[in-house]
């Protein structure tokens, strides 16, 4: 049985005061939820204070990115050890906005992934096709390249701990969600790919999240799909009521 995960990616939103306000409200509204993993990923500036607020709650802390080195002369960057130092347990890697605006490649994602695992961070590795790639019938080809380039070459123990997020780029922040059938088709493909790389046991234990305009009113049908194990939620994670409802999805 794969435990569902709901992760909120706040992106470049929320001041320190706003972050504290949101997590205090979420801690109250999600108190006692233990049958699913809940993660919030605030901006770097709010991590330390949010970590304090989350102590003793069922919500875990994640970061939205990290550098691929442990320390040194990398102005403006944040090292994985700095994330664990402030209480992060998770880190998002290779988000499409990082790939699109900051030129992150599969090779870089793979390097970050190895380092995150070495530092005992649980990585959420994002993959997904552009609209043009989908329209050209290249979705599986793109996903295969991203998974093979980013997620292969791990030990079995490491591979089991990786979380993959399928986020079709055309669905991120657009209000245009993949249909449950479209998402399931790609999740099934990713699981099959993981089986080819790591074997059935690992493929069946890896959690694959869907991301792309997940909302309170579409989460239930998405979670009804057999290979969708949770959500990576952007916009709807910024509001206490919508993220609470998403975390408390009802299995159809
Ligand atoms: C995301 O940030 O990964 C995301 C899927 O955003 P949104 O839910 O706003 O589409």
mmCIF file of C-alpha atoms and ligand atoms in Angstrom:
data_model
loop_
_atom_site.group_PDB
_atom_site.id
_atom_site.type_symbol
_atom_site.label_atom_id
_atom_site.label_comp_id
_atom_site.label_asym_id
_atom_site.label_seq_id
_atom_site.Cartn_x
_atom_site.Cartn_y
_atom_site.Cartn_z
ATOM 1 C CA UNK A 1 0.000 0.000 0.000
ATOM 2 C CA UNK A 2 1.408 3.375 -0.993
ATOM 3 C CA UNK A 3 0.628 6.132 1.500
ATOM 4 C CA UNK A 4 -0.810 9.189 -0.287
ATOM 5 C CA UNK A 5 1.240 12.406 -0.256
ATOM 6 C CA UNK A 6 -0.113 15.912 -0.692
ATOM 7 C CA UNK A 7 2.574 18.543 -1.144
ATOM 8 C CA UNK A 8 1.972 22.280 -1.399
ATOM 9 C CA UNK A 9 4.401 24.228 -3.573
ATOM 10 C CA UNK A 10 4.017 27.840 -2.522
ATOM 11 C CA UNK A 11 6.432 29.032 -5.221
ATOM 12 C CA UNK A 12 7.505 32.694 -4.780
ATOM 13 C CA UNK A 13 4.583 33.621 -2.532
ATOM 14 C CA UNK A 14 4.056 34.552 1.132
ATOM 15 C CA UNK A 15 6.016 36.802 3.452
ATOM 16 C CA UNK A 16 7.206 35.403 6.766
ATOM 17 C CA UNK A 17 4.095 36.674 8.561
ATOM 18 C CA UNK A 18 1.783 35.267 5.869
ATOM 19 C CA UNK A 19 3.588 31.927 5.971
ATOM 20 C CA UNK A 20 3.186 31.642 9.729
ATOM 21 C CA UNK A 21 -0.474 32.540 9.472
ATOM 22 C CA UNK A 22 -1.120 29.894 6.816
ATOM 23 C CA UNK A 23 0.697 27.047 8.577
ATOM 24 C CA UNK A 24 -0.961 27.838 11.896
ATOM 25 C CA UNK A 25 -4.351 27.545 10.193
ATOM 26 C CA UNK A 26 -3.324 24.383 8.329
ATOM 27 C CA UNK A 27 -2.013 22.775 11.517
ATOM 28 C CA UNK A 28 -5.442 23.302 13.067
ATOM 29 C CA UNK A 29 -7.507 22.220 10.065
ATOM 30 C CA UNK A 30 -5.364 19.128 9.403
ATOM 31 C CA UNK A 31 -4.860 18.058 13.024
ATOM 32 C CA UNK A 32 -5.219 14.305 13.431
ATOM 33 C CA UNK A 33 -4.767 13.444 9.737
ATOM 34 C CA UNK A 34 -2.274 10.590 9.759
ATOM 35 C CA UNK A 35 -3.223 8.301 6.882
ATOM 36 C CA UNK A 36 -1.590 10.590 4.313
ATOM 37 C CA UNK A 37 1.674 12.512 4.239
ATOM 38 C CA UNK A 38 1.287 16.295 4.188
ATOM 39 C CA UNK A 39 4.096 18.575 3.048
ATOM 40 C CA UNK A 40 4.342 22.345 2.672
ATOM 41 C CA UNK A 41 7.132 23.945 0.630
ATOM 42 C CA UNK A 42 7.360 27.662 1.484
ATOM 43 C CA UNK A 43 9.990 30.009 0.042
ATOM 44 C CA UNK A 44 13.485 29.756 1.595
ATOM 45 C CA UNK A 45 12.968 32.892 3.693
ATOM 46 C CA UNK A 46 10.098 31.274 5.610
ATOM 47 C CA UNK A 47 11.552 27.787 6.140
ATOM 48 C CA UNK A 48 13.102 28.309 9.582
ATOM 49 C CA UNK A 49 10.082 29.946 11.190
ATOM 50 C CA UNK A 50 7.594 27.568 9.558
ATOM 51 C CA UNK A 51 9.682 24.670 10.855
ATOM 52 C CA UNK A 52 9.174 25.968 14.403
ATOM 53 C CA UNK A 53 5.423 26.340 13.924
ATOM 54 C CA UNK A 54 5.116 22.817 12.492
ATOM 55 C CA UNK A 55 6.836 21.093 15.421
ATOM 56 C CA UNK A 56 4.518 18.460 16.878
ATOM 57 C CA UNK A 57 2.061 18.653 13.960
ATOM 58 C CA UNK A 58 1.362 16.123 11.209
ATOM 59 C CA UNK A 59 2.699 18.480 8.516
ATOM 60 C CA UNK A 60 6.243 18.133 7.162
ATOM 61 C CA UNK A 61 8.465 20.782 5.670
ATOM 62 C CA UNK A 62 9.955 20.808 2.188
ATOM 63 C CA UNK A 63 12.014 23.191 0.059
ATOM 64 C CA UNK A 64 11.348 24.121 -3.547
ATOM 65 C CA UNK A 65 14.912 23.686 -4.791
ATOM 66 C CA UNK A 66 18.511 23.212 -3.648
ATOM 67 C CA UNK A 67 21.992 23.604 -5.082
ATOM 68 C CA UNK A 68 23.947 20.638 -6.428
ATOM 69 C CA UNK A 69 26.964 21.295 -4.171
ATOM 70 C CA UNK A 70 27.367 20.866 -0.443
ATOM 71 C CA UNK A 71 28.896 24.296 0.224
ATOM 72 C CA UNK A 72 31.190 26.917 -1.218
ATOM 73 C CA UNK A 73 31.281 29.899 -3.533
ATOM 74 C CA UNK A 74 27.803 29.716 -5.098
ATOM 75 C CA UNK A 75 26.371 33.160 -4.466
ATOM 76 C CA UNK A 76 22.646 33.221 -3.951
ATOM 77 C CA UNK A 77 22.289 29.447 -3.663
ATOM 78 C CA UNK A 78 21.109 27.192 -0.831
ATOM 79 C CA UNK A 79 22.836 23.908 0.042
ATOM 80 C CA UNK A 80 20.989 20.689 0.936
ATOM 81 C CA UNK A 81 22.594 20.612 4.391
ATOM 82 C CA UNK A 82 21.129 24.057 5.056
ATOM 83 C CA UNK A 83 17.676 22.640 4.323
ATOM 84 C CA UNK A 84 18.021 19.758 6.774
ATOM 85 C CA UNK A 85 19.496 22.223 9.268
ATOM 86 C CA UNK A 86 16.207 24.169 9.325
ATOM 87 C CA UNK A 87 14.081 21.032 9.505
ATOM 88 C CA UNK A 88 13.290 20.208 5.882
ATOM 89 C CA UNK A 89 12.529 16.577 5.152
ATOM 90 C CA UNK A 90 11.570 16.986 1.501
ATOM 91 C CA UNK A 91 12.878 18.895 -1.503
ATOM 92 C CA UNK A 92 11.281 19.512 -4.903
ATOM 93 C CA UNK A 93 13.732 18.931 -7.762
ATOM 94 C CA UNK A 94 13.488 19.735 -11.463
ATOM 95 C CA UNK A 95 10.209 21.650 -11.316
ATOM 96 C CA UNK A 96 9.245 22.731 -14.834
ATOM 97 C CA UNK A 97 9.677 26.383 -13.834
ATOM 98 C CA UNK A 98 13.298 25.585 -12.870
ATOM 99 C CA UNK A 99 13.801 23.758 -16.159
ATOM 100 C CA UNK A 100 12.109 26.497 -18.198
ATOM 101 C CA UNK A 101 13.444 29.698 -16.577
ATOM 102 C CA UNK A 102 16.762 28.549 -15.097
ATOM 103 C CA UNK A 103 17.858 25.997 -17.663
ATOM 104 C CA UNK A 104 17.874 22.957 -15.392
ATOM 105 C CA UNK A 105 18.685 19.785 -17.295
ATOM 106 C CA UNK A 106 18.103 16.115 -16.520
ATOM 107 C CA UNK A 107 21.820 15.820 -15.712
ATOM 108 C CA UNK A 108 21.592 18.598 -13.130
ATOM 109 C CA UNK A 109 18.412 17.124 -11.666
ATOM 110 C CA UNK A 110 20.199 13.795 -11.332
ATOM 111 C CA UNK A 111 23.155 15.388 -9.565
ATOM 112 C CA UNK A 112 20.821 17.167 -7.148
ATOM 113 C CA UNK A 113 18.883 13.954 -6.612
ATOM 114 C CA UNK A 114 22.006 12.014 -5.582
ATOM 115 C CA UNK A 115 23.010 14.762 -3.197
ATOM 116 C CA UNK A 116 19.519 15.097 -1.713
ATOM 117 C CA UNK A 117 19.438 11.355 -1.036
ATOM 118 C CA UNK A 118 22.918 11.479 0.518
ATOM 119 C CA UNK A 119 21.624 14.200 2.838
ATOM 120 C CA UNK A 120 18.534 12.134 3.726
ATOM 121 C CA UNK A 121 16.106 14.531 2.061
ATOM 122 C CA UNK A 122 13.081 12.944 0.379
ATOM 123 C CA UNK A 123 13.182 14.179 -3.216
ATOM 124 C CA UNK A 124 10.082 15.032 -5.221
ATOM 125 C CA UNK A 125 11.353 14.856 -8.795
ATOM 126 C CA UNK A 126 9.169 16.631 -11.364
ATOM 127 C CA UNK A 127 8.722 15.497 -14.947
ATOM 128 C CA UNK A 128 6.244 16.574 -17.603
ATOM 129 C CA UNK A 129 5.765 17.411 -21.248
ATOM 130 C CA UNK A 130 5.081 20.746 -22.956
ATOM 131 C CA UNK A 131 1.809 21.270 -24.828
ATOM 132 C CA UNK A 132 3.652 21.129 -28.151
ATOM 133 C CA UNK A 133 5.248 17.802 -27.207
ATOM 134 C CA UNK A 134 1.856 16.350 -26.265
ATOM 135 C CA UNK A 135 0.294 17.599 -29.490
ATOM 136 C CA UNK A 136 3.121 16.010 -31.470
ATOM 137 C CA UNK A 137 2.463 12.686 -29.733
ATOM 138 C CA UNK A 138 5.800 12.743 -27.921
ATOM 139 C CA UNK A 139 4.615 12.670 -24.293
ATOM 140 C CA UNK A 140 5.954 9.201 -23.447
ATOM 141 C CA UNK A 141 9.233 9.887 -25.229
ATOM 142 C CA UNK A 142 9.778 13.101 -23.223
ATOM 143 C CA UNK A 143 8.877 11.461 -19.914
ATOM 144 C CA UNK A 144 11.150 8.495 -20.640
ATOM 145 C CA UNK A 145 14.087 10.809 -21.330
ATOM 146 C CA UNK A 146 13.457 12.786 -18.128
ATOM 147 C CA UNK A 147 13.113 9.663 -15.970
ATOM 148 C CA UNK A 148 16.106 7.872 -17.484
ATOM 149 C CA UNK A 149 18.252 11.017 -17.341
ATOM 150 C CA UNK A 150 17.111 12.183 -13.929
ATOM 151 C CA UNK A 151 16.085 9.182 -11.874
ATOM 152 C CA UNK A 152 18.139 6.191 -13.049
ATOM 153 C CA UNK A 153 21.421 4.967 -11.526
ATOM 154 C CA UNK A 154 20.218 4.856 -7.911
ATOM 155 C CA UNK A 155 20.623 1.986 -5.464
ATOM 156 C CA UNK A 156 17.414 0.015 -4.808
ATOM 157 C CA UNK A 157 17.097 1.550 -1.337
ATOM 158 C CA UNK A 158 17.486 5.043 -2.736
ATOM 159 C CA UNK A 159 15.057 4.468 -5.607
ATOM 160 C CA UNK A 160 12.307 3.315 -3.234
ATOM 161 C CA UNK A 161 12.461 6.632 -1.385
ATOM 162 C CA UNK A 162 12.100 8.830 -4.437
ATOM 163 C CA UNK A 163 8.778 10.545 -5.109
ATOM 164 C CA UNK A 164 8.027 11.392 -8.738
ATOM 165 C CA UNK A 165 5.631 14.186 -9.696
ATOM 166 C CA UNK A 166 4.081 14.057 -13.145
ATOM 167 C CA UNK A 167 3.270 17.645 -14.028
ATOM 168 C CA UNK A 168 2.211 18.294 -17.618
ATOM 169 C CA UNK A 169 3.615 21.783 -18.215
ATOM 170 C CA UNK A 170 0.471 22.878 -20.048
ATOM 171 C CA UNK A 171 -1.557 22.214 -16.892
ATOM 172 C CA UNK A 172 0.611 24.131 -14.407
ATOM 173 C CA UNK A 173 -0.987 27.368 -13.248
ATOM 174 C CA UNK A 174 -3.292 27.401 -16.242
ATOM 175 C CA UNK A 175 -6.471 26.084 -14.653
ATOM 176 C CA UNK A 176 -6.370 23.362 -17.303
ATOM 177 C CA UNK A 177 -6.102 20.044 -15.462
ATOM 178 C CA UNK A 178 -5.227 16.800 -17.224
ATOM 179 C CA UNK A 179 -8.242 14.535 -17.201
ATOM 180 C CA UNK A 180 -7.973 11.680 -14.709
ATOM 181 C CA UNK A 181 -7.578 9.302 -17.679
ATOM 182 C CA UNK A 182 -4.783 11.394 -19.244
ATOM 183 C CA UNK A 183 -2.947 11.557 -15.923
ATOM 184 C CA UNK A 184 -3.436 7.848 -15.176
ATOM 185 C CA UNK A 185 -2.081 6.905 -18.595
ATOM 186 C CA UNK A 186 1.202 8.717 -17.919
ATOM 187 C CA UNK A 187 1.436 7.551 -14.293
ATOM 188 C CA UNK A 188 1.019 3.953 -15.487
ATOM 189 C CA UNK A 189 3.751 4.552 -18.067
ATOM 190 C CA UNK A 190 6.100 5.998 -15.419
ATOM 191 C CA UNK A 191 5.507 3.035 -13.118
ATOM 192 C CA UNK A 192 6.231 0.673 -15.993
ATOM 193 C CA UNK A 193 9.420 2.564 -16.756
ATOM 194 C CA UNK A 194 10.507 2.354 -13.120
ATOM 195 C CA UNK A 195 9.793 -1.396 -13.259
ATOM 196 C CA UNK A 196 12.056 -1.730 -16.296
ATOM 197 C CA UNK A 197 14.831 0.201 -14.546
ATOM 198 C CA UNK A 198 14.495 -1.055 -10.953
ATOM 199 C CA UNK A 199 12.123 -4.059 -11.002
ATOM 200 C CA UNK A 200 8.491 -4.520 -10.022
ATOM 201 C CA UNK A 201 8.879 -4.312 -6.240
ATOM 202 C CA UNK A 202 10.459 -0.867 -6.336
ATOM 203 C CA UNK A 203 8.133 0.381 -9.078
ATOM 204 C CA UNK A 204 5.133 -0.673 -7.012
ATOM 205 C CA UNK A 205 6.374 1.135 -3.926
ATOM 206 C CA UNK A 206 7.383 4.428 -5.578
ATOM 207 C CA UNK A 207 4.825 7.184 -5.103
ATOM 208 C CA UNK A 208 3.849 9.155 -8.190
ATOM 209 C CA UNK A 209 2.077 12.482 -7.654
ATOM 210 C CA UNK A 210 0.029 14.414 -10.172
ATOM 211 C CA UNK A 211 0.523 18.175 -10.467
ATOM 212 C CA UNK A 212 -1.140 20.752 -12.685
ATOM 213 C CA UNK A 213 -4.106 22.837 -11.544
ATOM 214 C CA UNK A 214 -5.098 20.409 -8.788
ATOM 215 C CA UNK A 215 -8.078 21.923 -6.993
ATOM 216 C CA UNK A 216 -10.534 21.028 -4.275
ATOM 217 C CA UNK A 217 -13.094 20.082 -6.912
ATOM 218 C CA UNK A 218 -10.943 17.758 -9.025
ATOM 219 C CA UNK A 219 -8.777 15.984 -6.446
ATOM 220 C CA UNK A 220 -11.245 13.170 -5.710
ATOM 221 C CA UNK A 221 -11.481 11.971 -9.298
ATOM 222 C CA UNK A 222 -7.710 12.215 -9.754
ATOM 223 C CA UNK A 223 -7.089 10.207 -6.573
ATOM 224 C CA UNK A 224 -9.519 7.540 -7.767
ATOM 225 C CA UNK A 225 -6.944 6.510 -10.395
ATOM 226 C CA UNK A 226 -4.889 3.460 -9.429
ATOM 227 C CA UNK A 227 -1.454 4.937 -10.155
ATOM 228 C CA UNK A 228 -2.016 8.440 -8.741
ATOM 229 C CA UNK A 229 -0.613 8.519 -5.219
ATOM 230 C CA UNK A 230 -1.037 12.167 -4.359
ATOM 231 C CA UNK A 231 -0.692 15.703 -5.598
ATOM 232 C CA UNK A 232 1.874 18.436 -6.009
ATOM 233 C CA UNK A 233 -0.280 21.505 -5.601
ATOM 234 C CA UNK A 234 0.679 25.070 -6.518
ATOM 235 C CA UNK A 235 -1.956 27.811 -6.440
ATOM 236 C CA UNK A 236 -4.527 25.880 -4.432
ATOM 237 C CA UNK A 237 -2.007 25.225 -1.648
ATOM 238 C CA UNK A 238 -1.893 28.946 -0.797
ATOM 239 C CA UNK A 239 -5.392 28.912 0.643
ATOM 240 C CA UNK A 240 -6.191 27.097 3.874
ATOM 241 C CA UNK A 241 -9.625 25.870 2.813
ATOM 242 C CA UNK A 242 -8.666 24.555 -0.597
ATOM 243 C CA UNK A 243 -5.462 22.837 0.561
ATOM 244 C CA UNK A 244 -7.303 21.312 3.517
ATOM 245 C CA UNK A 245 -9.964 19.880 1.213
ATOM 246 C CA UNK A 246 -7.301 18.561 -1.161
ATOM 247 C CA UNK A 247 -5.451 16.814 1.665
ATOM 248 C CA UNK A 248 -8.763 15.404 2.894
ATOM 249 C CA UNK A 249 -9.629 13.996 -0.535
ATOM 250 C CA UNK A 250 -12.309 11.355 -0.542
ATOM 251 C CA UNK A 251 -11.376 8.107 -2.238
ATOM 252 C CA UNK A 252 -14.128 7.267 -4.706
HETATM 253 C C1 LIG B 1 3.084 23.315 -9.230
HETATM 254 O O1 LIG B 1 3.474 24.327 -8.666
HETATM 255 O O2 LIG B 1 3.826 22.339 -9.294
HETATM 256 C C2 LIG B 1 1.742 23.302 -9.801
HETATM 257 C C3 LIG B 1 1.277 22.187 -10.267
HETATM 258 O O3 LIG B 1 1.031 24.497 -9.808
HETATM 259 P P1 LIG B 1 -0.565 24.673 -9.987
HETATM 260 O O4 LIG B 1 -1.206 23.690 -9.018
HETATM 261 O O5 LIG B 1 -0.826 26.091 -9.616
HETATM 262 O O6 LIG B 1 -0.905 24.346 -11.392
#
